[in-house]
Each structure stands twice: as C-alpha cells, then as structure tokens.
mmCIF file of C-alpha atoms in Angstrom:
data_model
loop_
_atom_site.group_PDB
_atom_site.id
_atom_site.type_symbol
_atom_site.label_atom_id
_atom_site.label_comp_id
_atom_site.label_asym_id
_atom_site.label_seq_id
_atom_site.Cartn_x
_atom_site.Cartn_y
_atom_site.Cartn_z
ATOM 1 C CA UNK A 91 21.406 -2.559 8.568
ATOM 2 C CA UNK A 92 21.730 1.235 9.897
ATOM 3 C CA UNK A 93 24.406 2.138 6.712
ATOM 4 C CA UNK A 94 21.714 0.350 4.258
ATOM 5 C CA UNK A 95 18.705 2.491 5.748
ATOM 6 C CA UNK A 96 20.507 5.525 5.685
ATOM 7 C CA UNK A 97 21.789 4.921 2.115
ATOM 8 C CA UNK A 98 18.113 4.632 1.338
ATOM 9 C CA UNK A 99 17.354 7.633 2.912
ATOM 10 C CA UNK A 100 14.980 6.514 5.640
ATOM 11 C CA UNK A 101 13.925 8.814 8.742
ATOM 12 C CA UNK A 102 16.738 8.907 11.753
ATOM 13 C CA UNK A 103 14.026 7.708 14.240
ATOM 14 C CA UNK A 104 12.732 4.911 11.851
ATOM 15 C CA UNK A 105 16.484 3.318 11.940
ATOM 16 C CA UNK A 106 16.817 3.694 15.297
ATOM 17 C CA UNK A 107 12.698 1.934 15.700
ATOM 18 C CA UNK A 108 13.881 -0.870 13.759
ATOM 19 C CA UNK A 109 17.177 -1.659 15.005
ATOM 20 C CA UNK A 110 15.786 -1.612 18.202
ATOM 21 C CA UNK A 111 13.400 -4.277 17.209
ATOM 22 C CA UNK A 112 15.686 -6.797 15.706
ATOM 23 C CA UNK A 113 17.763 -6.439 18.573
ATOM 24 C CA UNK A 114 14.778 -6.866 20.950
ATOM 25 C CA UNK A 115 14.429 -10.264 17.980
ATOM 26 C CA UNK A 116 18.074 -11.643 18.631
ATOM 27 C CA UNK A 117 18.134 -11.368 22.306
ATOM 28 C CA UNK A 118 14.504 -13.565 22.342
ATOM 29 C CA UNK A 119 15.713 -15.928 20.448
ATOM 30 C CA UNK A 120 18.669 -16.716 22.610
ATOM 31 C CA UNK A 121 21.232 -14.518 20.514
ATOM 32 C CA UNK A 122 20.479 -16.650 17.271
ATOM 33 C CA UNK A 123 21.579 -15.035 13.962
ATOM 34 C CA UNK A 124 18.491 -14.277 11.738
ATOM 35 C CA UNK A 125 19.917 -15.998 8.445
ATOM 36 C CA UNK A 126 19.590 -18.932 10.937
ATOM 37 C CA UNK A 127 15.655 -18.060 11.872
ATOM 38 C CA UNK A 128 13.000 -17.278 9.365
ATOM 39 C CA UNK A 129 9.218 -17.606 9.528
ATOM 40 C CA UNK A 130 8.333 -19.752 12.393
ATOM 41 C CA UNK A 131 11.071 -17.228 15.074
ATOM 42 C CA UNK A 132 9.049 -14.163 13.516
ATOM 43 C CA UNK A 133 5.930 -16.186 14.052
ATOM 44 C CA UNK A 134 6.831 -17.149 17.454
ATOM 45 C CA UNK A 135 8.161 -13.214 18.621
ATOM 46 C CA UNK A 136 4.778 -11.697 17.002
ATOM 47 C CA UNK A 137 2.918 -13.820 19.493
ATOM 48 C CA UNK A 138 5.261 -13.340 22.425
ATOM 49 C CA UNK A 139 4.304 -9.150 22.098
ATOM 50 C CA UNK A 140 1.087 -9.946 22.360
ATOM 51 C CA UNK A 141 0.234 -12.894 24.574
ATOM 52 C CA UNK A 142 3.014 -12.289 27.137
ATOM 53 C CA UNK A 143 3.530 -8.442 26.668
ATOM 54 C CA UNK A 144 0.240 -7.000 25.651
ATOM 55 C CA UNK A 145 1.264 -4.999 23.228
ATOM 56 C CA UNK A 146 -0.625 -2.520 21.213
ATOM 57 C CA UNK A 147 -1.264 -3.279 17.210
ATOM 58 C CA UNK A 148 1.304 -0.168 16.252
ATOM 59 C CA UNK A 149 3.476 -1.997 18.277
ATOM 60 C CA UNK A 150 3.135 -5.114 16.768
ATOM 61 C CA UNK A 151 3.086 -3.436 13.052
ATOM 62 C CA UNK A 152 6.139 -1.797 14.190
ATOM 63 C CA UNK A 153 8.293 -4.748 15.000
ATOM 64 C CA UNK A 154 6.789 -6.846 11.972
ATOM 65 C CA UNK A 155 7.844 -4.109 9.360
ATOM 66 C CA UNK A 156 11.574 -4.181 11.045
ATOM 67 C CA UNK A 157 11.304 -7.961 10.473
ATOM 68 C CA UNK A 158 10.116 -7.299 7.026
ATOM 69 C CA UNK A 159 12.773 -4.896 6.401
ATOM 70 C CA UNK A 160 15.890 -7.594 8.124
ATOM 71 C CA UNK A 161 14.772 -10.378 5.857
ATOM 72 C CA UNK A 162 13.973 -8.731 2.576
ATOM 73 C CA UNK A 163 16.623 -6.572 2.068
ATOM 74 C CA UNK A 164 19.298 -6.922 3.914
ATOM 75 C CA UNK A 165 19.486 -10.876 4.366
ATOM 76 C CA UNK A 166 17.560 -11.371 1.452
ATOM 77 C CA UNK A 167 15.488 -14.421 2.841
ATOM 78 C CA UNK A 168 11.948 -12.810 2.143
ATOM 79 C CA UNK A 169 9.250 -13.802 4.900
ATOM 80 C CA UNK A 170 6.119 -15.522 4.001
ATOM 81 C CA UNK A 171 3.206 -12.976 3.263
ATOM 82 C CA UNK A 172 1.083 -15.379 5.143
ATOM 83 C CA UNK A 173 2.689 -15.326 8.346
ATOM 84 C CA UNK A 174 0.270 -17.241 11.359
ATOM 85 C CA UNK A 175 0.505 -15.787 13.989
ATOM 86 C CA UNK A 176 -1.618 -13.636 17.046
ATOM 87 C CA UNK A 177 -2.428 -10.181 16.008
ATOM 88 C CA UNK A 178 -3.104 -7.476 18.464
ATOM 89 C CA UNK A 179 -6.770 -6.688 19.715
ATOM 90 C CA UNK A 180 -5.869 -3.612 22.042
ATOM 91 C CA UNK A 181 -8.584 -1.087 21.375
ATOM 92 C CA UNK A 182 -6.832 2.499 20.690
ATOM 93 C CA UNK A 183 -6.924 4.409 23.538
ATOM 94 C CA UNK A 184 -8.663 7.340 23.116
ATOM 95 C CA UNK A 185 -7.233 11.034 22.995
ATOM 96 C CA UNK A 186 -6.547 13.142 25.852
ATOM 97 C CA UNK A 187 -7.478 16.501 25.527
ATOM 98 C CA UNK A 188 -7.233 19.825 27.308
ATOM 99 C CA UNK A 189 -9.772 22.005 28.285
ATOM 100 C CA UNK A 190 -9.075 25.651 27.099
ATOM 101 C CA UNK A 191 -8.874 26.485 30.491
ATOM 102 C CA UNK A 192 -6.149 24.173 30.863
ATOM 103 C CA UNK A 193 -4.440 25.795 28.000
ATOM 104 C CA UNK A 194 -4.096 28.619 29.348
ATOM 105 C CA UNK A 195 -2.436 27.007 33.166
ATOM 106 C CA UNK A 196 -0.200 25.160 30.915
ATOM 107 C CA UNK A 197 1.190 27.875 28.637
ATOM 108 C CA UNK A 198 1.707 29.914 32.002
ATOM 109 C CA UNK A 199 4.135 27.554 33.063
ATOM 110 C CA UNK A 200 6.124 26.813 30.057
ATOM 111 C CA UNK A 201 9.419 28.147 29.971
ATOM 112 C CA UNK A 202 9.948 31.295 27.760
ATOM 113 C CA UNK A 203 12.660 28.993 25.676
ATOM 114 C CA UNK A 204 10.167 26.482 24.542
ATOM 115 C CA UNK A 205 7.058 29.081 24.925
ATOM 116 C CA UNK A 206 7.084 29.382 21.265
ATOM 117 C CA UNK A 207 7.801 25.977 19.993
ATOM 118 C CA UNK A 208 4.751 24.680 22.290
ATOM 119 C CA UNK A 209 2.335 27.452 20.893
ATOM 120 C CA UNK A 210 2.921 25.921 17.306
ATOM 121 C CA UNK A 211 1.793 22.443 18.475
ATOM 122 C CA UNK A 212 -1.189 23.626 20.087
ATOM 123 C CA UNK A 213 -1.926 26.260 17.345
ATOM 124 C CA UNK A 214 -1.275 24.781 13.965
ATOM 125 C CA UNK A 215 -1.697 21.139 15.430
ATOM 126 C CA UNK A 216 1.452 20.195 14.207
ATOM 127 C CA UNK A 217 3.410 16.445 15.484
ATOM 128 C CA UNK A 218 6.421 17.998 18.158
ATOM 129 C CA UNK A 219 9.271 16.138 15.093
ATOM 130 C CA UNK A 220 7.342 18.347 12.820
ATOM 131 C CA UNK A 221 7.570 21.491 14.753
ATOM 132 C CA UNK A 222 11.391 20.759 15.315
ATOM 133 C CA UNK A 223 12.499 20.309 11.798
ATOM 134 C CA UNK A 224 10.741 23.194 10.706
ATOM 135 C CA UNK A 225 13.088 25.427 8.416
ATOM 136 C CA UNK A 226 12.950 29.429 8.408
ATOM 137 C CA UNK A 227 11.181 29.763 4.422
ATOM 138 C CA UNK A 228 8.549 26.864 6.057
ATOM 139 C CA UNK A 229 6.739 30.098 7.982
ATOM 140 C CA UNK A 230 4.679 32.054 5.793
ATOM 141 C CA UNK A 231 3.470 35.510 6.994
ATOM 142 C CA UNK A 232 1.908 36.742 3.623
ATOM 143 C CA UNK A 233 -0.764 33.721 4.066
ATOM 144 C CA UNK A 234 -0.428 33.423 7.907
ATOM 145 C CA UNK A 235 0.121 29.730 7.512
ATOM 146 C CA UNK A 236 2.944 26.958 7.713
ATOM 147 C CA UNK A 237 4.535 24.838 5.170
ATOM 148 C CA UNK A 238 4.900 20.795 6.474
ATOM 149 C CA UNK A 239 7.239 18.883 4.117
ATOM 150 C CA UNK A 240 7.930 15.627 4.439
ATOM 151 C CA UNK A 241 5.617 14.548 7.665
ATOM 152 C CA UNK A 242 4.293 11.275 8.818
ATOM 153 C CA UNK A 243 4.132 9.327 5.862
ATOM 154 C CA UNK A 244 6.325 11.578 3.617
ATOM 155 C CA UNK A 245 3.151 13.698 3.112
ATOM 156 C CA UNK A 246 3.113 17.375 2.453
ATOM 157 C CA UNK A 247 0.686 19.967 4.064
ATOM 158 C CA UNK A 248 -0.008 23.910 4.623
ATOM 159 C CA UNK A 249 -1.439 24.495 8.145
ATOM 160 C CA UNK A 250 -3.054 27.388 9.822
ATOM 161 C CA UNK A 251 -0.459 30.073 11.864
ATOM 162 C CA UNK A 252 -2.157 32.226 14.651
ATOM 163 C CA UNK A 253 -1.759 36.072 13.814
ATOM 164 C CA UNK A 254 -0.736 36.300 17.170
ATOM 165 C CA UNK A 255 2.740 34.285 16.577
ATOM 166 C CA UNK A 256 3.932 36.426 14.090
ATOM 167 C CA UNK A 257 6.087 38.676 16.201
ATOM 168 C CA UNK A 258 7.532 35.914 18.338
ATOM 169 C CA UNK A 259 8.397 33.695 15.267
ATOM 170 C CA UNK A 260 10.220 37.193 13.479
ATOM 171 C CA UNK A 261 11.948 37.512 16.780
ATOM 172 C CA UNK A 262 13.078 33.997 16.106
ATOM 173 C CA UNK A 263 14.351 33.948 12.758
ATOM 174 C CA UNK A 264 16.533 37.030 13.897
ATOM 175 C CA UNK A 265 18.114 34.879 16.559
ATOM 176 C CA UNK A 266 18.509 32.032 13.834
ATOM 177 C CA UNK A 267 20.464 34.380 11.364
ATOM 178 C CA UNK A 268 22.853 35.399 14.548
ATOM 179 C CA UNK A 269 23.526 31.724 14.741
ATOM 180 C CA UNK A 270 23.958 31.319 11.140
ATOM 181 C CA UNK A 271 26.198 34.215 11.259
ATOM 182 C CA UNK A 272 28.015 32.817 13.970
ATOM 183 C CA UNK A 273 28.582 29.603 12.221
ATOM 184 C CA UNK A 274 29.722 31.006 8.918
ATOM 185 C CA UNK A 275 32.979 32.351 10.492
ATOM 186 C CA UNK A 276 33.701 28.664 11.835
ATOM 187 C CA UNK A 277 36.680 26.985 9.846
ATOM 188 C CA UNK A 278 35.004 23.518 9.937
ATOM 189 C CA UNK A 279 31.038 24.683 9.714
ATOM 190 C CA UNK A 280 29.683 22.597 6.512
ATOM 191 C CA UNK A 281 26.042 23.931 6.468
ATOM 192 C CA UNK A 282 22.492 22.852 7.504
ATOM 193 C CA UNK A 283 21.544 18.931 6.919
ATOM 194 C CA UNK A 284 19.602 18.753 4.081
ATOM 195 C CA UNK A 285 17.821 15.572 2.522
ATOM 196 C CA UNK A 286 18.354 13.059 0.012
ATOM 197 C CA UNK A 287 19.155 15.113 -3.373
ATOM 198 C CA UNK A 288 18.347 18.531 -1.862
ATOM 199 C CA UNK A 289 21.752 18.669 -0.982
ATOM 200 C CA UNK A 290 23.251 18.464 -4.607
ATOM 201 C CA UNK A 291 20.737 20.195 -6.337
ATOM 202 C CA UNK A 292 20.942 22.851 -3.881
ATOM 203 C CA UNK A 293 24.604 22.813 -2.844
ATOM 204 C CA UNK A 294 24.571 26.701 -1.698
ATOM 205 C CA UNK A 295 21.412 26.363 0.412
ATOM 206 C CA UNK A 296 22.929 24.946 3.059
ATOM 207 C CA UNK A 297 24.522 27.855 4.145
ATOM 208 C CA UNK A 298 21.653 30.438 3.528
ATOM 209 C CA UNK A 299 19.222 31.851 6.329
ATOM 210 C CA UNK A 300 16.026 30.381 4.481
ATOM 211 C CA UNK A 301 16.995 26.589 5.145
ATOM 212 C CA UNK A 302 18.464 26.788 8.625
ATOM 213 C CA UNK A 303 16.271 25.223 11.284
ATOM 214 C CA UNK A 304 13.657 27.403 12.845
ATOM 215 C CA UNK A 305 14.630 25.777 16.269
ATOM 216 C CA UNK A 306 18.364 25.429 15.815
ATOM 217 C CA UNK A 307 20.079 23.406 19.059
ATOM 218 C CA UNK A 308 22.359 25.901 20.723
ATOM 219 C CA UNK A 309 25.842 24.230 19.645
ATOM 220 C CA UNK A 310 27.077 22.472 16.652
ATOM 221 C CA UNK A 311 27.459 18.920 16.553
ATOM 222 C CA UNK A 312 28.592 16.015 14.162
ATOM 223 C CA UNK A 313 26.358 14.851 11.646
ATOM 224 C CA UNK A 314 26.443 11.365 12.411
ATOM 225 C CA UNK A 315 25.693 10.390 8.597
ATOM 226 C CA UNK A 316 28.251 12.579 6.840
ATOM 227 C CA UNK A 317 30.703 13.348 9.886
ATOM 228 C CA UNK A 318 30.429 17.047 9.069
ATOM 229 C CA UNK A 319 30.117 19.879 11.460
ATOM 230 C CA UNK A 320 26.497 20.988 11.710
ATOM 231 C CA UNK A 321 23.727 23.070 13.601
ATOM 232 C CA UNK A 322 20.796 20.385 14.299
ATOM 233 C CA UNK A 323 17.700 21.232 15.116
ATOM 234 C CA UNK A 324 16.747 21.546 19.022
ATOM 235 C CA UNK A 325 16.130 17.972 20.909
ATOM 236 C CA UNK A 326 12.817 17.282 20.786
ATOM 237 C CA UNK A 327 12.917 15.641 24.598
ATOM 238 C CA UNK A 328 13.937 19.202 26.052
ATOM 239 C CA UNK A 329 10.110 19.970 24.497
ATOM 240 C CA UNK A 330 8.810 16.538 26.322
ATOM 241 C CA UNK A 331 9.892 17.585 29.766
ATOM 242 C CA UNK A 332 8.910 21.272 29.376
ATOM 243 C CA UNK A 333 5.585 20.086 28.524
ATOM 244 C CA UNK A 334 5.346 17.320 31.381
ATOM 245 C CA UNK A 335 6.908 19.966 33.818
ATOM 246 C CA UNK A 336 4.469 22.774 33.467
ATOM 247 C CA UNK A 337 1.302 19.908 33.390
ATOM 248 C CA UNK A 338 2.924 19.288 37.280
ATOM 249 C CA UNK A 339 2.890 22.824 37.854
ATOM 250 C CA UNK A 340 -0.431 23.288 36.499
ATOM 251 C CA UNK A 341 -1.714 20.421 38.478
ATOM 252 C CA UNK A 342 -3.574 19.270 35.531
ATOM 253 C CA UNK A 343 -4.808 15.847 36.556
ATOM 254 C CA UNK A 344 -4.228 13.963 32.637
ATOM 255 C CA UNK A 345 -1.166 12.834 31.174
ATOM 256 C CA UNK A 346 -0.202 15.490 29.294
ATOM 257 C CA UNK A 347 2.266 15.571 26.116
ATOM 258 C CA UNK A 348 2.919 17.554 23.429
ATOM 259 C CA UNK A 349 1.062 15.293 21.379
ATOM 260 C CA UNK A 350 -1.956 16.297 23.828
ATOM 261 C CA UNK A 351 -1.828 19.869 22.491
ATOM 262 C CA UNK A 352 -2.430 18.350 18.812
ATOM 263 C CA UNK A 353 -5.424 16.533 19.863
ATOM 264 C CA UNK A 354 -6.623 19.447 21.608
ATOM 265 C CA UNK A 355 -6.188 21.476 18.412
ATOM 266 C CA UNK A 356 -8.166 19.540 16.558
ATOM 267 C CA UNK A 357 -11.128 18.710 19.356
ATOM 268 C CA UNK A 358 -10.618 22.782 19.371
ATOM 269 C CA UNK A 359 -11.820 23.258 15.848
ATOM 270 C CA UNK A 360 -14.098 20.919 15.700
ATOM 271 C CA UNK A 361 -15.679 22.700 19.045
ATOM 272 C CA UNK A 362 -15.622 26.228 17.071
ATOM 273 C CA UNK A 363 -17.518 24.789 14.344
ATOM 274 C CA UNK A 364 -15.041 23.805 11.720
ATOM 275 C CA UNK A 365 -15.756 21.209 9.328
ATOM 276 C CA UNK A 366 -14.049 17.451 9.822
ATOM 277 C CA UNK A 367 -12.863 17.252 6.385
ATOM 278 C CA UNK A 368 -10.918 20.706 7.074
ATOM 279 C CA UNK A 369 -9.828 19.296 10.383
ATOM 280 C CA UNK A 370 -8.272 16.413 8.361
ATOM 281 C CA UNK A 371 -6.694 18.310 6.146
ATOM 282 C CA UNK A 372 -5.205 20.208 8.256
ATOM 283 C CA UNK A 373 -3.692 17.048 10.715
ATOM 284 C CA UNK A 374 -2.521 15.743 7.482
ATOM 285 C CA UNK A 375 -4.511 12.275 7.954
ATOM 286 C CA UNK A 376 -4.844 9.964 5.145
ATOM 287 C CA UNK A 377 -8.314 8.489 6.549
ATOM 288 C CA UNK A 378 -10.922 10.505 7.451
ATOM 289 C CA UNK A 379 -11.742 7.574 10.354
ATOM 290 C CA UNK A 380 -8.593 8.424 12.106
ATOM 291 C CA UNK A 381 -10.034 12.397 12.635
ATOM 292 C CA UNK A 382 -13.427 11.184 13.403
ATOM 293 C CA UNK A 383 -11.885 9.902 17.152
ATOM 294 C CA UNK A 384 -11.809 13.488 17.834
ATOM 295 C CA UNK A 385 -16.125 13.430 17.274
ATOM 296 C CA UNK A 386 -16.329 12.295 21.265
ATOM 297 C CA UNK A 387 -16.408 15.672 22.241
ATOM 298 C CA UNK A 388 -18.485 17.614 19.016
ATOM 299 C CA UNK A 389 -18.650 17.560 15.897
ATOM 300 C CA UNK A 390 -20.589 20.113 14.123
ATOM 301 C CA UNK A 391 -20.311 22.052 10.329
ATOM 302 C CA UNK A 392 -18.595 25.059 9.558
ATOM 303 C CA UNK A 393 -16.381 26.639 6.927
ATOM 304 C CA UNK A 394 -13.387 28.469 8.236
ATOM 305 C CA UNK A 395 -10.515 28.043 10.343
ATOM 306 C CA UNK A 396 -9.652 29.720 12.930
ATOM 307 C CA UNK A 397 -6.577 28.835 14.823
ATOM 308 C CA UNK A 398 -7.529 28.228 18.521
ATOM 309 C CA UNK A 399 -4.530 29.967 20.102
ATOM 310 C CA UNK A 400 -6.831 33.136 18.638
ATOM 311 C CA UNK A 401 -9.593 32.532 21.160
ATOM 312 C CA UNK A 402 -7.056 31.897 24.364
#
C-alpha cells in the first residue's frame, strides 16, 4: 500500500496517516485480512471510534478515507457509498489563541535556532509542514511576501512577510548556500527532493541554491523513496518541543503549539481591522465558515494587511 501511494505521489505524512489506520483496522478485527472483511468490519470499526473511543469527526474522516483508499485501489473490492454506520458529533474545539503579550514571553524563550522558523508561523500564519518545506526562491523580498505551493489540499497561496524578517531570512539563505556548497563536493550527494515531474523537467534544479530547503536538517540522509543521498528539510518535532518548551518557560497557562501561533495570526488581523475575506485568503481556507471561528474574539472591516509581528 506505501509503494502504491508513493507511486501516486501522495504526501509522506498522508501514507504514514493511512497505514496507520488500516493497521489500527487489522489488529480490531482480530488480525483478519481485509480481502476477507468488507462493509459490515468498516461499518463495525467506524462505530467502535466513536462509541467506545470518542473520537473527533477528522478522526473518523481520517480512518474512513484510509478504508476508502485499502478497498478501492489496492484490493479493488470498492466499499458501499452508503455505508451505516455512527458518525461523529464532537463539536470542534475552539482555537487557542495568544495574547500579544504572550507573544512576546514566548518568542523570548525560543531558542535562537528555531527563533526564525517560529516568527514565520506567527507572522505569515503559515501551517509548521508549510514553514518547513519552504524552498529559498519561495521568499520574496521585492513584494515582502511568501510563496506557499502545494499546502493543505494541494492549494497554492502568497502570504504576507514582516519587513522585520528580512535580515534574519538573508542571513539564512547564506547559511543554506554553505550547506549546499558543502554538499556539492560530496561523491554520493544527488540533490534536493523534488516532486512528482519537477524532478525531470527540472533535472539541474536540484542542485541549485533557489530549490534547496529554507530550513535544511543539519546532515544528509537517505531519501527513503529513491534511496539517494539528500539534505531534508529540518524535523518539524524539533519546532513542536521548542514551542512547548518556551510556553513552560513563559508560564503561559494554554496549550500552546505552533499551530497556536497561526490562530493567533489570524485572531491578530482580524483584531487590527483586516477584512475576513483577506484573512481567508491569506490562511488559504477553502470555506469562508472555517475563518469565521476566529470571529469569537472581533471581527471588524478593513483593507490592508499588516503582518502582526510589525506591531510586537
């Protein structure tokens, strides 16, 4: 199932989602092989994550489209499209946000390594897989803003960049072309991962400043699809703990993520007067009432946007 999804070019973290979910499927079912189960085990699982487990409807979505996935295409013993069974009635919980107060104790204790990474969540409201897998020619300076390809939902967006990043994210690029320079003199160095057909229709890109990662990890590793020597981006759970750290340190008393400093971005803007739709369009959401849970705290009209790292 894991060589069929990456064949089809599907997101590292969605493979690993749904494996984990047809595993979490066997193992329920007493170790049963799927070809052996169809509608009524699916049926029967669905209802077992939410009557026994509780579980939240993206949860619930999650493991169905894994099931999906398993018995469509790689069994090919489609489900029924009218499966019966419980569906989820969790309320969404609603966001926590910081105070920008709170921004301020929590940037004082993040570490000077991830200082940088953490600004761009907070002050282009970017998701922390987003920030990671930014490439160098992503950062605009001419336009002060930042180029998202490919983000949830294999959308594409341009996002505000605080003025006051600029030199730190120069700073970094020079520290990513020592790396690339580094790597170039490596024997068995094979380039930057790049996606789907990028790769052949770009075949010297790989190797060129603009496409290395903007947060490159600090050694090279095996690219587990190709088995080529590569320079990954940095681990996006160094950024969790750095984040959960300096919340500790700051005695904030919320659960703080990194996803915390996007909701706070876009409470933020909304508080300074910008306009929902802009908000939107700048989170990258598809419907307009998945920004409007930010409206708890204000919601009022304006017309330009101003990153909120600017008014720290």
């Amino acid at each position: 199932m894991s060589e069929c999804m990456y064949q089809r070019h599907y997101a590292k973290k969605t493979i690993e989602s749904y494996v984990h979910w047809i595993y979490r499927y066997i193992c329920f079912h007493q170790k049963r092989h799927p070809a052996q189960m169809g509608d009524n085990e699916v049926e029967q699982f669905l209802n077992h994550l939410v009557i026994k487990l509780d579980s939240a409807p993206s949860t619930q979505t999650s493991a169905l489209n894994a099931l999906v996935f398993l018995y469509k295409d790689i069994i090919n013993k489609p489900l029924n499209i009218k499966l019966n069974f419980v569906k989820s009635s969790r309320q969404a919980k609603l966001p926590v946000v910081l105070t920008h107060d709170e921004v301020k104790s929590l940037f004082s204790f993040i570490s000077a390594n991830q200082k940088l990474l953490v600004s761009l969540l907070y002050g282009s409201g970017l998701r922390l897989m987003e920030a990671v897998r930014l490439r160098v020619k992503d950062v605009d300076f001419d336009f002060s803003c930042i180029k998202v390809w490919n983000g949830k939902g294999g959308k594409h967006r341009v996002v505000t960049l605080a003025p006051e990043l600029h030199p730190a994210l120069r700073s970094q690029i020079v520290l990513v072309e020592q790396y690339l320079n580094s790597d170039l003199a490596h024997p068995d160095y094979a380039g930057v991962y790049l996606p789907n057909r990028l790769r052949v229709k770009y075949q010297t890109a790989i190797k060129t400043l603009s496409w290395q990662y903007l947060f490159p990890s600090i050694k090279l590793s095996i690219d587990p699809e190709s088995k080529l020597l590569r320079r990954h981006h940095s681990d996006e759970t160094t950024v969790q703990k750095c984040v959960r750290s300096a919340a500790l340190k700051a005695k904030i008393q919320k659960h703080v993520t990194p996803h915390t400093l996007r909701h706070s971005f876009a409470t933020h803007l909304l508080q300074s007067g910008a306009d929902i739709r802009t908000v939107q369009d700048q989170l990258g959401h598809a419907d307009l009432r998945t920004t409007q849970i930010y409206t708890h705290i204000l919601q009022r009209g304006g017309n330009s946007v101003v990153s909120p790292l600017s008014r720290l």
